[in-house]
mmCIF file of C-alpha atoms in Angstrom:
data_model
loop_
_atom_site.group_PDB
_atom_site.id
_atom_site.type_symbol
_atom_site.label_atom_id
_atom_site.label_comp_id
_atom_site.label_asym_id
_atom_site.label_seq_id
_atom_site.Cartn_x
_atom_site.Cartn_y
_atom_site.Cartn_z
ATOM 1 C CA MET A 89 36.947 6.102 9.656
ATOM 2 C CA ILE A 90 37.339 5.546 5.845
ATOM 3 C CA VAL A 91 36.992 1.875 6.281
ATOM 4 C CA SER A 92 33.922 2.210 8.361
ATOM 5 C CA SER A 93 32.401 4.402 5.690
ATOM 6 C CA TYR A 94 33.319 1.855 2.933
ATOM 7 C CA ILE A 95 31.489 -0.900 4.994
ATOM 8 C CA GLU A 96 28.419 1.269 5.348
ATOM 9 C CA ASP A 97 28.188 1.885 1.585
ATOM 10 C CA ILE A 98 28.516 -1.748 0.996
ATOM 11 C CA ASP A 99 25.880 -2.502 3.472
ATOM 12 C CA LYS A 100 23.613 0.096 1.971
ATOM 13 C CA LYS A 101 24.250 -1.353 -1.615
ATOM 14 C CA TRP A 102 22.972 -4.828 -0.513
ATOM 15 C CA MET A 103 20.034 -3.512 1.467
ATOM 16 C CA LYS A 104 18.833 -1.598 -1.544
ATOM 17 C CA PHE A 105 18.906 -4.864 -3.406
ATOM 18 C CA ALA A 106 16.888 -6.498 -0.658
ATOM 19 C CA ILE A 107 14.326 -3.614 -0.797
ATOM 20 C CA THR A 108 13.976 -3.848 -4.547
ATOM 21 C CA LEU A 109 13.259 -7.552 -4.028
ATOM 22 C CA SER A 110 10.697 -6.844 -1.483
ATOM 23 C CA GLN A 111 8.820 -4.600 -3.943
ATOM 24 C CA LYS A 112 8.136 -7.694 -6.196
ATOM 25 C CA SER A 113 5.606 -9.132 -3.789
ATOM 26 C CA GLN A 114 4.048 -6.079 -2.299
ATOM 27 C CA GLY A 115 0.355 -6.691 -2.304
ATOM 28 C CA PHE A 116 0.598 -10.426 -2.988
ATOM 29 C CA THR A 117 1.555 -11.856 0.457
ATOM 30 C CA ALA A 118 -1.750 -11.916 2.191
ATOM 31 C CA GLU A 119 -1.369 -11.198 5.932
ATOM 32 C CA ASN A 120 2.362 -11.803 5.818
ATOM 33 C CA PRO A 121 4.737 -9.003 5.208
ATOM 34 C CA ASN A 122 6.556 -8.685 1.757
ATOM 35 C CA VAL A 123 10.233 -9.189 2.596
ATOM 36 C CA GLY A 124 13.387 -9.116 0.568
ATOM 37 C CA CYS A 125 16.701 -10.916 1.366
ATOM 38 C CA VAL A 126 20.274 -11.033 0.075
ATOM 39 C CA ILE A 127 23.095 -13.277 1.191
ATOM 40 C CA VAL A 128 26.750 -12.192 0.368
ATOM 41 C CA ASP A 129 29.582 -14.775 0.787
ATOM 42 C CA VAL A 130 32.895 -14.265 2.508
ATOM 43 C CA ASN A 131 34.445 -12.744 -0.679
ATOM 44 C CA GLY A 132 31.760 -10.174 -0.873
ATOM 45 C CA LEU A 133 29.886 -11.906 -3.725
ATOM 46 C CA ILE A 134 26.148 -12.574 -3.820
ATOM 47 C CA CYS A 135 25.333 -16.063 -3.355
ATOM 48 C CA GLY A 136 21.663 -16.018 -2.789
ATOM 49 C CA SER A 137 18.562 -13.987 -2.792
ATOM 50 C CA GLY A 138 14.820 -14.198 -2.467
ATOM 51 C CA PHE A 139 11.459 -12.469 -1.652
ATOM 52 C CA THR A 140 8.421 -13.530 0.097
ATOM 53 C CA GLU A 141 6.276 -15.639 -2.290
ATOM 54 C CA LYS A 142 2.612 -15.028 -3.312
ATOM 55 C CA GLY A 143 0.384 -15.840 -0.304
ATOM 56 C CA GLY A 144 3.135 -15.172 2.197
ATOM 57 C CA ARG A 145 5.156 -18.427 1.978
ATOM 58 C CA PRO A 146 8.074 -19.446 1.595
ATOM 59 C CA HIS A 147 9.689 -16.763 3.352
ATOM 60 C CA ALA A 148 12.411 -14.550 1.737
ATOM 61 C CA GLU A 149 15.194 -15.855 4.052
ATOM 62 C CA THR A 150 14.273 -19.560 3.378
ATOM 63 C CA ILE A 151 14.620 -18.983 -0.394
ATOM 64 C CA ALA A 152 17.794 -17.138 -0.172
ATOM 65 C CA ILE A 153 19.411 -19.754 2.101
ATOM 66 C CA GLU A 154 18.438 -22.429 -0.273
ATOM 67 C CA ASN A 155 19.802 -20.573 -3.280
ATOM 68 C CA ALA A 156 23.166 -19.949 -1.460
ATOM 69 C CA GLY A 157 23.642 -23.557 -0.143
ATOM 70 C CA GLN A 158 27.212 -23.897 1.467
ATOM 71 C CA LYS A 159 28.350 -20.628 0.080
ATOM 72 C CA ALA A 160 26.231 -18.891 2.939
ATOM 73 C CA VAL A 161 28.732 -20.186 5.644
ATOM 74 C CA GLY A 162 30.571 -17.256 7.002
ATOM 75 C CA GLY A 163 28.571 -14.816 4.836
ATOM 76 C CA THR A 164 26.404 -11.816 5.580
ATOM 77 C CA LEU A 165 22.509 -11.897 5.349
ATOM 78 C CA TYR A 166 20.656 -8.680 4.484
ATOM 79 C CA VAL A 167 17.005 -8.749 5.159
ATOM 80 C CA THR A 168 14.376 -6.014 5.114
ATOM 81 C CA LEU A 169 12.460 -7.110 8.195
ATOM 82 C CA GLU A 170 13.558 -8.915 11.300
ATOM 83 C CA PRO A 171 13.552 -12.626 10.837
ATOM 84 C CA CYS A 172 10.763 -14.520 12.549
ATOM 85 C CA SER A 173 11.613 -16.608 15.675
ATOM 86 C CA HIS A 174 8.291 -18.397 16.266
ATOM 87 C CA TYR A 175 6.877 -21.672 14.939
ATOM 88 C CA GLY A 176 3.879 -21.399 12.644
ATOM 89 C CA LYS A 177 3.147 -23.109 9.236
ATOM 90 C CA THR A 178 6.952 -22.846 8.766
ATOM 91 C CA PRO A 179 9.962 -23.154 11.060
ATOM 92 C CA PRO A 180 11.447 -19.850 12.236
ATOM 93 C CA CYS A 181 13.759 -18.052 9.729
ATOM 94 C CA ALA A 182 16.139 -17.111 12.546
ATOM 95 C CA GLU A 183 16.772 -20.785 13.198
ATOM 96 C CA ALA A 184 17.274 -21.482 9.404
ATOM 97 C CA ILE A 185 19.811 -18.511 9.443
ATOM 98 C CA ILE A 186 21.805 -20.016 12.182
ATOM 99 C CA LYS A 187 21.897 -23.606 10.726
ATOM 100 C CA ALA A 188 23.129 -22.077 7.442
ATOM 101 C CA GLY A 189 26.360 -20.921 9.216
ATOM 102 C CA ILE A 190 25.727 -17.149 8.327
ATOM 103 C CA ARG A 191 28.161 -14.900 10.500
ATOM 104 C CA LYS A 192 26.369 -11.410 10.324
ATOM 105 C CA VAL A 193 22.805 -10.355 9.804
ATOM 106 C CA VAL A 194 21.831 -6.713 8.749
ATOM 107 C CA ILE A 195 18.051 -5.820 9.358
ATOM 108 C CA GLY A 196 16.198 -2.849 7.945
ATOM 109 C CA GLN A 197 13.107 -2.947 10.269
ATOM 110 C CA LEU A 198 12.257 -4.473 13.657
ATOM 111 C CA ASP A 199 9.255 -6.685 13.207
ATOM 112 C CA PRO A 200 6.068 -5.194 15.241
ATOM 113 C CA ASP A 201 4.287 -8.474 15.173
ATOM 114 C CA VAL A 202 3.917 -9.367 18.842
ATOM 115 C CA ARG A 203 5.179 -12.908 18.145
ATOM 116 C CA VAL A 204 8.541 -11.479 16.937
ATOM 117 C CA ASN A 205 9.215 -7.921 18.033
ATOM 118 C CA GLY A 206 12.826 -8.298 18.896
ATOM 119 C CA SER A 207 12.859 -11.789 19.813
ATOM 120 C CA GLY A 208 14.317 -12.834 16.408
ATOM 121 C CA ILE A 209 17.201 -10.473 16.996
ATOM 122 C CA GLN A 210 17.838 -12.019 20.546
ATOM 123 C CA PHE A 211 17.723 -15.484 19.033
ATOM 124 C CA LEU A 212 20.512 -14.706 16.474
ATOM 125 C CA LYS A 213 22.523 -12.856 18.989
ATOM 126 C CA LYS A 214 22.275 -15.780 21.530
ATOM 127 C CA ALA A 215 23.753 -17.888 18.894
ATOM 128 C CA GLY A 216 26.712 -15.690 18.564
ATOM 129 C CA LEU A 217 25.844 -13.872 15.278
ATOM 130 C CA GLU A 218 26.508 -10.285 14.721
ATOM 131 C CA VAL A 219 23.376 -8.368 14.252
ATOM 132 C CA GLU A 220 22.755 -4.701 13.004
ATOM 133 C CA VAL A 221 19.170 -3.186 13.015
ATOM 134 C CA GLY A 222 17.743 -0.156 11.293
ATOM 135 C CA LEU A 223 19.708 0.190 8.073
ATOM 136 C CA MET A 224 17.722 2.161 5.508
ATOM 137 C CA GLN A 225 14.662 1.804 7.832
ATOM 138 C CA GLU A 226 12.580 4.629 6.130
ATOM 139 C CA GLU A 227 13.150 3.079 2.846
ATOM 140 C CA VAL A 228 12.183 -0.299 3.955
ATOM 141 C CA ARG A 229 8.931 0.890 5.494
ATOM 142 C CA ASN A 230 7.948 2.601 2.256
ATOM 143 C CA TYR A 231 7.254 -0.816 0.745
ATOM 144 C CA MET A 232 5.447 -2.636 3.616
ATOM 145 C CA PRO A 233 2.762 -0.002 4.839
ATOM 146 C CA SER A 234 -0.066 -2.423 5.173
ATOM 147 C CA PHE A 235 1.853 -4.793 7.363
ATOM 148 C CA LEU A 236 3.097 -1.992 9.639
ATOM 149 C CA ALA A 237 -0.527 -0.501 10.048
ATOM 150 C CA ARG A 238 -2.068 -3.785 10.701
ATOM 151 C CA ASN A 239 0.444 -4.341 13.358
ATOM 152 C CA GLY A 240 -0.264 -0.987 15.004
ATOM 153 C CA TYR A 241 2.480 1.176 13.439
ATOM 154 C CA PHE A 242 2.830 3.958 10.981
ATOM 155 C CA GLN A 243 5.648 4.461 8.612
ATOM 156 C CA ASN A 244 7.200 7.827 7.690
ATOM 157 C CA ASN A 245 8.436 8.275 11.241
ATOM 158 C CA GLN A 246 11.774 7.853 12.831
ATOM 159 C CA LYS A 247 10.032 6.575 16.050
ATOM 160 C CA SER A 248 7.125 4.457 15.143
ATOM 161 C CA GLN A 249 3.842 5.371 16.751
ATOM 162 C CA LYS A 250 0.499 3.575 17.234
ATOM 163 C CA SER A 251 -1.751 3.510 14.390
ATOM 164 C CA ASP A 252 -5.581 3.653 14.472
ATOM 165 C CA ARG A 253 -6.279 3.573 10.640
ATOM 166 C CA PRO A 254 -4.755 2.153 7.542
ATOM 167 C CA TYR A 255 -2.116 3.635 5.397
ATOM 168 C CA ILE A 256 -3.817 5.928 2.948
ATOM 169 C CA THR A 257 -2.659 6.630 -0.526
ATOM 170 C CA ILE A 258 -4.671 8.980 -2.663
ATOM 171 C CA LYS A 259 -4.475 8.920 -6.476
ATOM 172 C CA ILE A 260 -5.840 11.801 -8.553
ATOM 173 C CA ALA A 261 -5.545 12.658 -12.227
ATOM 174 C CA HIS A 262 -6.109 16.105 -13.699
ATOM 175 C CA SER A 263 -5.281 18.212 -16.716
ATOM 176 C CA LEU A 264 -2.596 20.790 -17.022
ATOM 177 C CA ASP A 265 -5.076 23.495 -16.094
ATOM 178 C CA GLY A 266 -6.558 21.419 -13.153
ATOM 179 C CA PHE A 267 -9.653 19.820 -14.412
ATOM 180 C CA ILE A 268 -10.543 16.225 -13.719
ATOM 181 C CA SER A 269 -13.494 16.022 -16.190
ATOM 182 C CA GLU A 270 -15.099 17.922 -18.846
ATOM 183 C CA ALA A 271 -18.177 18.779 -16.984
ATOM 184 C CA LYS A 272 -19.885 18.211 -13.551
ATOM 185 C CA GLY A 273 -21.501 14.725 -13.519
ATOM 186 C CA LYS A 274 -19.425 13.539 -16.317
ATOM 187 C CA GLY A 275 -16.670 11.013 -16.005
ATOM 188 C CA GLY A 276 -13.850 10.062 -18.356
ATOM 189 C CA GLN A 277 -10.192 9.512 -18.388
ATOM 190 C CA ILE A 278 -7.752 12.316 -18.297
ATOM 191 C CA SER A 279 -4.420 10.529 -18.241
ATOM 192 C CA ASN A 280 -2.759 8.444 -20.954
ATOM 193 C CA LYS A 281 -2.683 4.602 -21.316
ATOM 194 C CA THR A 282 0.780 4.331 -19.672
ATOM 195 C CA SER A 283 -0.516 6.091 -16.488
ATOM 196 C CA ALA A 284 -3.657 3.831 -16.594
ATOM 197 C CA ALA A 285 -1.354 0.799 -16.420
ATOM 198 C CA PHE A 286 0.507 2.493 -13.588
ATOM 199 C CA VAL A 287 -2.846 2.905 -11.639
ATOM 200 C CA HIS A 288 -3.755 -0.695 -12.225
ATOM 201 C CA ASP A 289 -0.359 -1.857 -10.819
ATOM 202 C CA LEU A 290 -0.985 0.443 -7.761
ATOM 203 C CA ARG A 291 -4.394 -1.324 -7.205
ATOM 204 C CA SER A 292 -2.614 -4.631 -7.204
ATOM 205 C CA ARG A 293 -0.316 -3.577 -4.286
ATOM 206 C CA VAL A 294 -2.911 -2.358 -1.769
ATOM 207 C CA ASP A 295 -5.509 -4.070 0.314
ATOM 208 C CA ALA A 296 -8.375 -2.215 -1.075
ATOM 209 C CA VAL A 297 -9.506 0.647 -3.462
ATOM 210 C CA LEU A 298 -11.957 3.201 -2.110
ATOM 211 C CA ILE A 299 -14.284 5.644 -3.948
ATOM 212 C CA SER A 300 -17.440 7.650 -2.851
ATOM 213 C CA GLN A 301 -20.949 6.810 -4.033
ATOM 214 C CA ARG A 302 -20.926 9.821 -6.330
ATOM 215 C CA THR A 303 -17.904 8.524 -8.176
ATOM 216 C CA ALA A 304 -19.506 5.113 -8.502
ATOM 217 C CA LEU A 305 -22.622 6.738 -9.934
ATOM 218 C CA ILE A 306 -20.864 8.944 -12.414
ATOM 219 C CA ASP A 307 -17.956 6.611 -13.585
ATOM 220 C CA ASN A 308 -19.586 3.190 -12.952
ATOM 221 C CA PRO A 309 -16.035 1.795 -12.626
ATOM 222 C CA ILE A 310 -14.901 -1.779 -11.981
ATOM 223 C CA LEU A 311 -11.775 -0.731 -9.882
ATOM 224 C CA THR A 312 -9.880 -3.757 -10.558
ATOM 225 C CA SER A 313 -6.177 -4.237 -11.434
ATOM 226 C CA ARG A 314 -6.318 -5.464 -15.031
ATOM 227 C CA ILE A 315 -2.734 -6.692 -15.824
ATOM 228 C CA ASN A 316 -1.906 -9.108 -18.492
ATOM 229 C CA GLY A 317 -0.663 -12.363 -16.982
ATOM 230 C CA LEU A 318 -1.521 -11.369 -13.408
ATOM 231 C CA LYS A 319 -4.469 -12.995 -11.646
ATOM 232 C CA THR A 320 -5.296 -10.876 -8.589
ATOM 233 C CA TYR A 321 -8.572 -10.080 -6.714
ATOM 234 C CA THR A 322 -9.325 -6.530 -5.912
ATOM 235 C CA THR A 323 -11.336 -5.513 -2.784
ATOM 236 C CA ARG A 324 -13.384 -2.357 -3.604
ATOM 237 C CA ILE A 325 -14.973 -0.109 -1.055
ATOM 238 C CA VAL A 326 -17.802 2.376 -1.598
ATOM 239 C CA LEU A 327 -18.667 5.151 0.932
ATOM 240 C CA ASP A 328 -22.358 5.163 0.471
ATOM 241 C CA ARG A 329 -24.182 6.807 3.334
ATOM 242 C CA GLU A 330 -27.653 6.307 2.072
ATOM 243 C CA LEU A 331 -27.014 2.950 0.251
ATOM 244 C CA GLU A 332 -27.822 4.326 -3.166
ATOM 245 C CA ILE A 333 -25.440 2.178 -5.232
ATOM 246 C CA SER A 334 -27.315 0.382 -8.007
ATOM 247 C CA GLU A 335 -27.837 -3.342 -8.381
ATOM 248 C CA SER A 336 -26.798 -3.150 -12.002
ATOM 249 C CA SER A 337 -23.532 -1.183 -11.228
ATOM 250 C CA MET A 338 -20.322 -2.795 -12.468
ATOM 251 C CA LEU A 339 -19.029 -2.967 -8.803
ATOM 252 C CA VAL A 340 -21.962 -5.108 -7.842
ATOM 253 C CA LYS A 341 -21.918 -7.234 -11.156
ATOM 254 C CA THR A 342 -18.307 -8.092 -10.516
ATOM 255 C CA SER A 343 -18.711 -8.854 -6.855
ATOM 256 C CA SER A 344 -18.795 -12.673 -7.303
ATOM 257 C CA ILE A 345 -15.054 -12.272 -8.144
ATOM 258 C CA HIS A 346 -13.803 -9.123 -6.639
ATOM 259 C CA PRO A 347 -15.073 -8.495 -3.091
ATOM 260 C CA LEU A 348 -17.162 -5.236 -2.523
ATOM 261 C CA ILE A 349 -17.465 -3.524 0.830
ATOM 262 C CA ILE A 350 -20.264 -0.962 1.054
ATOM 263 C CA VAL A 351 -20.043 1.531 4.090
ATOM 264 C CA THR A 352 -23.312 3.024 4.816
ATOM 265 C CA GLN A 353 -24.871 4.878 7.775
ATOM 266 C CA ASN A 354 -27.998 2.876 8.418
ATOM 267 C CA LYS A 355 -28.924 -0.800 8.063
ATOM 268 C CA PRO A 356 -31.103 -1.335 4.905
ATOM 269 C CA ILE A 357 -34.768 -2.143 4.913
ATOM 270 C CA GLU A 358 -35.533 -5.953 4.681
ATOM 271 C CA THR A 359 -36.629 -5.668 0.989
ATOM 272 C CA HIS A 360 -33.387 -3.985 -0.229
ATOM 273 C CA TRP A 361 -31.815 -5.813 -3.089
ATOM 274 C CA ILE A 362 -28.491 -6.014 -1.022
ATOM 275 C CA TYR A 363 -29.857 -9.073 1.013
ATOM 276 C CA LYS A 364 -30.509 -11.070 -2.203
ATOM 277 C CA LYS A 365 -27.022 -10.331 -3.675
ATOM 278 C CA LYS A 366 -25.082 -10.971 -0.426
ATOM 279 C CA THR A 367 -26.036 -14.723 -0.367
ATOM 280 C CA HIS A 368 -24.116 -15.585 -3.452
ATOM 281 C CA LYS A 369 -21.569 -12.549 -4.074
ATOM 282 C CA LYS A 370 -18.763 -11.220 -2.095
ATOM 283 C CA ILE A 371 -20.558 -8.266 -0.765
ATOM 284 C CA SER A 372 -20.348 -7.004 2.863
ATOM 285 C CA LEU A 373 -21.820 -4.082 4.647
ATOM 286 C CA ILE A 374 -20.346 -1.946 7.350
ATOM 287 C CA VAL A 375 -23.086 -0.077 8.967
ATOM 288 C CA MET A 376 -21.660 2.980 10.828
ATOM 289 C CA GLY A 377 -24.775 4.461 12.402
ATOM 290 C CA SER A 378 -24.088 7.903 14.088
ATOM 291 C CA LYS A 379 -20.325 7.196 13.699
ATOM 292 C CA TYR A 380 -20.546 7.768 9.922
ATOM 293 C CA LYS A 381 -17.307 9.818 9.914
ATOM 294 C CA LEU A 382 -14.151 9.325 7.781
ATOM 295 C CA GLU A 383 -11.838 8.763 10.753
ATOM 296 C CA ASN A 384 -14.328 6.138 12.280
ATOM 297 C CA ILE A 385 -14.671 4.438 8.865
ATOM 298 C CA PHE A 386 -10.894 4.002 8.361
ATOM 299 C CA ARG A 387 -10.707 2.652 11.835
ATOM 300 C CA ALA A 388 -13.380 0.057 11.137
ATOM 301 C CA LEU A 389 -11.532 -0.839 7.913
ATOM 302 C CA LEU A 390 -8.296 -1.368 9.770
ATOM 303 C CA ASN A 391 -10.260 -3.656 12.339
ATOM 304 C CA GLN A 392 -11.262 -5.755 9.269
ATOM 305 C CA GLY A 393 -7.601 -6.367 8.364
ATOM 306 C CA ILE A 394 -7.202 -3.590 5.757
ATOM 307 C CA GLY A 395 -4.003 -2.003 6.172
ATOM 308 C CA HIS A 396 -3.410 -0.151 2.917
ATOM 309 C CA VAL A 397 -6.245 1.830 1.163
ATOM 310 C CA LEU A 398 -5.903 3.407 -2.237
ATOM 311 C CA VAL A 399 -8.384 6.209 -2.446
ATOM 312 C CA GLU A 400 -9.539 7.274 -5.917
ATOM 313 C CA PRO A 401 -11.585 10.489 -4.867
ATOM 314 C CA GLY A 402 -13.814 13.252 -6.359
ATOM 315 C CA PRO A 403 -13.168 16.812 -5.360
ATOM 316 C CA ARG A 404 -15.350 16.611 -2.043
ATOM 317 C CA LEU A 405 -13.794 13.330 -0.677
ATOM 318 C CA LEU A 406 -10.399 14.693 -1.612
ATOM 319 C CA ALA A 407 -10.990 17.905 0.213
ATOM 320 C CA SER A 408 -12.199 16.240 3.367
ATOM 321 C CA LEU A 409 -9.188 13.751 3.412
ATOM 322 C CA LEU A 410 -6.687 16.362 3.000
ATOM 323 C CA SER A 411 -8.217 18.633 5.691
ATOM 324 C CA MET A 412 -7.994 15.697 8.175
ATOM 325 C CA LYS A 413 -4.193 15.208 7.562
ATOM 326 C CA SER A 414 -4.949 11.588 7.345
ATOM 327 C CA VAL A 415 -3.441 10.895 3.877
ATOM 328 C CA ASP A 416 0.064 9.363 4.062
ATOM 329 C CA GLU A 417 0.867 9.358 0.368
ATOM 330 C CA PHE A 418 -0.586 11.597 -2.404
ATOM 331 C CA ILE A 419 -0.129 10.456 -6.026
ATOM 332 C CA GLU A 420 -0.767 13.242 -8.590
ATOM 333 C CA ILE A 421 -0.933 12.369 -12.205
ATOM 334 C CA ILE A 422 -0.854 15.559 -14.540
ATOM 335 C CA SER A 423 -1.772 15.308 -18.079
ATOM 336 C CA GLN A 424 -0.426 17.783 -20.527
ATOM 337 C CA LYS A 425 -3.884 18.375 -21.984
ATOM 338 C CA LYS A 426 -5.837 21.582 -21.355
ATOM 339 C CA LEU A 427 -9.497 21.206 -21.025
ATOM 340 C CA ARG A 428 -10.209 24.958 -20.378
ATOM 341 C CA SER A 429 -13.571 24.124 -18.850
ATOM 342 C CA GLY A 430 -15.310 21.372 -16.837
ATOM 343 C CA LEU A 431 -15.086 20.208 -13.128
ATOM 344 C CA SER A 432 -11.807 21.184 -11.526
ATOM 345 C CA ILE A 433 -9.914 19.196 -8.769
ATOM 346 C CA MET A 434 -11.052 21.988 -6.400
ATOM 347 C CA ASN A 435 -14.628 21.312 -7.085
ATOM 348 C CA THR A 436 -15.103 24.701 -9.263
ATOM 349 C CA GLU A 437 -15.711 25.230 -12.893
ATOM 350 C CA GLN A 438 -12.679 27.370 -13.206
ATOM 351 C CA THR A 439 -9.021 26.782 -14.115
ATOM 352 C CA VAL A 440 -6.947 26.061 -11.032
ATOM 353 C CA GLU A 441 -3.448 25.589 -10.016
ATOM 354 C CA PHE A 442 -3.370 22.620 -7.640
ATOM 355 C CA LEU A 443 -0.976 22.130 -4.819
ATOM 356 C CA PRO A 444 -1.274 19.764 -1.883
ATOM 357 C CA PRO A 445 -1.334 21.475 1.511
ATOM 358 C CA SER A 446 1.927 22.644 2.976
ATOM 359 C CA PHE A 447 2.250 19.473 5.249
ATOM 360 C CA TYR A 448 2.983 17.401 2.174
ATOM 361 C CA MET A 449 6.514 17.393 0.593
ATOM 362 C CA LEU A 450 7.299 16.170 -2.913
ATOM 363 C CA SER A 451 9.284 13.003 -2.565
ATOM 364 C CA LYS A 452 9.444 11.745 -6.228
ATOM 365 C CA GLN A 453 8.641 13.023 -9.784
ATOM 366 C CA PHE A 454 8.757 11.225 -12.925
ATOM 367 C CA ASN A 455 7.252 11.027 -16.448
ATOM 368 C CA LEU A 456 4.844 8.325 -17.925
ATOM 369 C CA VAL A 457 5.228 9.146 -21.570
ATOM 370 C CA ASP A 458 3.847 12.763 -21.595
ATOM 371 C CA ASP A 459 2.046 12.577 -18.068
ATOM 372 C CA ILE A 460 3.906 13.925 -15.058
ATOM 373 C CA VAL A 461 3.591 11.820 -11.970
ATOM 374 C CA LYS A 462 4.251 13.548 -8.545
ATOM 375 C CA ILE A 463 4.331 11.658 -5.288
ATOM 376 C CA TRP A 464 3.785 13.619 -2.175
ATOM 377 C CA LYS A 465 4.429 12.477 1.475
ATOM 378 C CA LEU A 466 2.874 13.509 4.631
ATOM 379 C CA GLN A 467 5.345 15.199 6.942
ATOM 380 C CA LYS A 468 4.872 14.183 10.620
#
């Protein structure tokens, strides 16, 4: 029993390392999952590691095996997602694992992709390898929400269930007394520069950033992930029922580089400026018609391959999303400033103490200089 517990602790240690590696490429692997992999030799020493590279290739397992070389023979491979077993632009990772002489494979999450979905495990077992599945599964899922949603599954569940919407993260920032701005109709930043950098990193790790037309009008944001040394393109989404967004807005002006999706209710008239801009900018329209409701909009976004959305809402959109129980993750940034008046997070002009609804549980809390960051998760 003691030996079994010791082995489990060792396995968890290496899987934690693989999970940490997987975070390095979260948001940068296109349609492929971000995967982390570690190989430990027969003496229990790490001999190879890797994570899926930008664009989705090479795969984490391929990099780790190349790093390990002959030291991989008889060793154990820890990987966050089931190794692929099909031929695509690269040979199957399961085949490479077998050829490397690895004895045991520990897998965090079954791959829901219909081309894999258990076949990689069977491939390895048929070749005589020892295979374990499901180690630290919840932790693994925390860092690949887009891939899981796009392949029909939610995370945050012991038993995966079919998904009909992207994984949704909300980010809000408010003062210590609950205000998000100094007055109605006025924008401005509440949190500090370190928190702002944290938000830019968040934007780089999702498929798209979404705001309402009202927020676009008041703040005139760019909504990109501006990180020194990192070249990344951010897809922005505006919920704009009446298509009121201005041609001169920063979102439109930057759409030749950063894609812009505008969700509207009705098709615009033929003379609308949008038709001129669409010809040479990365602007697309989603016309919902009578189905202009949040649940339908998110379903349409998932159908377009958007599996993880970061919503930066105003009070109205926030209230609508929370009432639907459709937010998976809620990131709250609390400044130590006290504004004492303005527009509160609850869409009032009074001081408020904000708490997410009871179906959210605090999963993590930390400081960014003097700002407090709380991450809440939906309990299912």
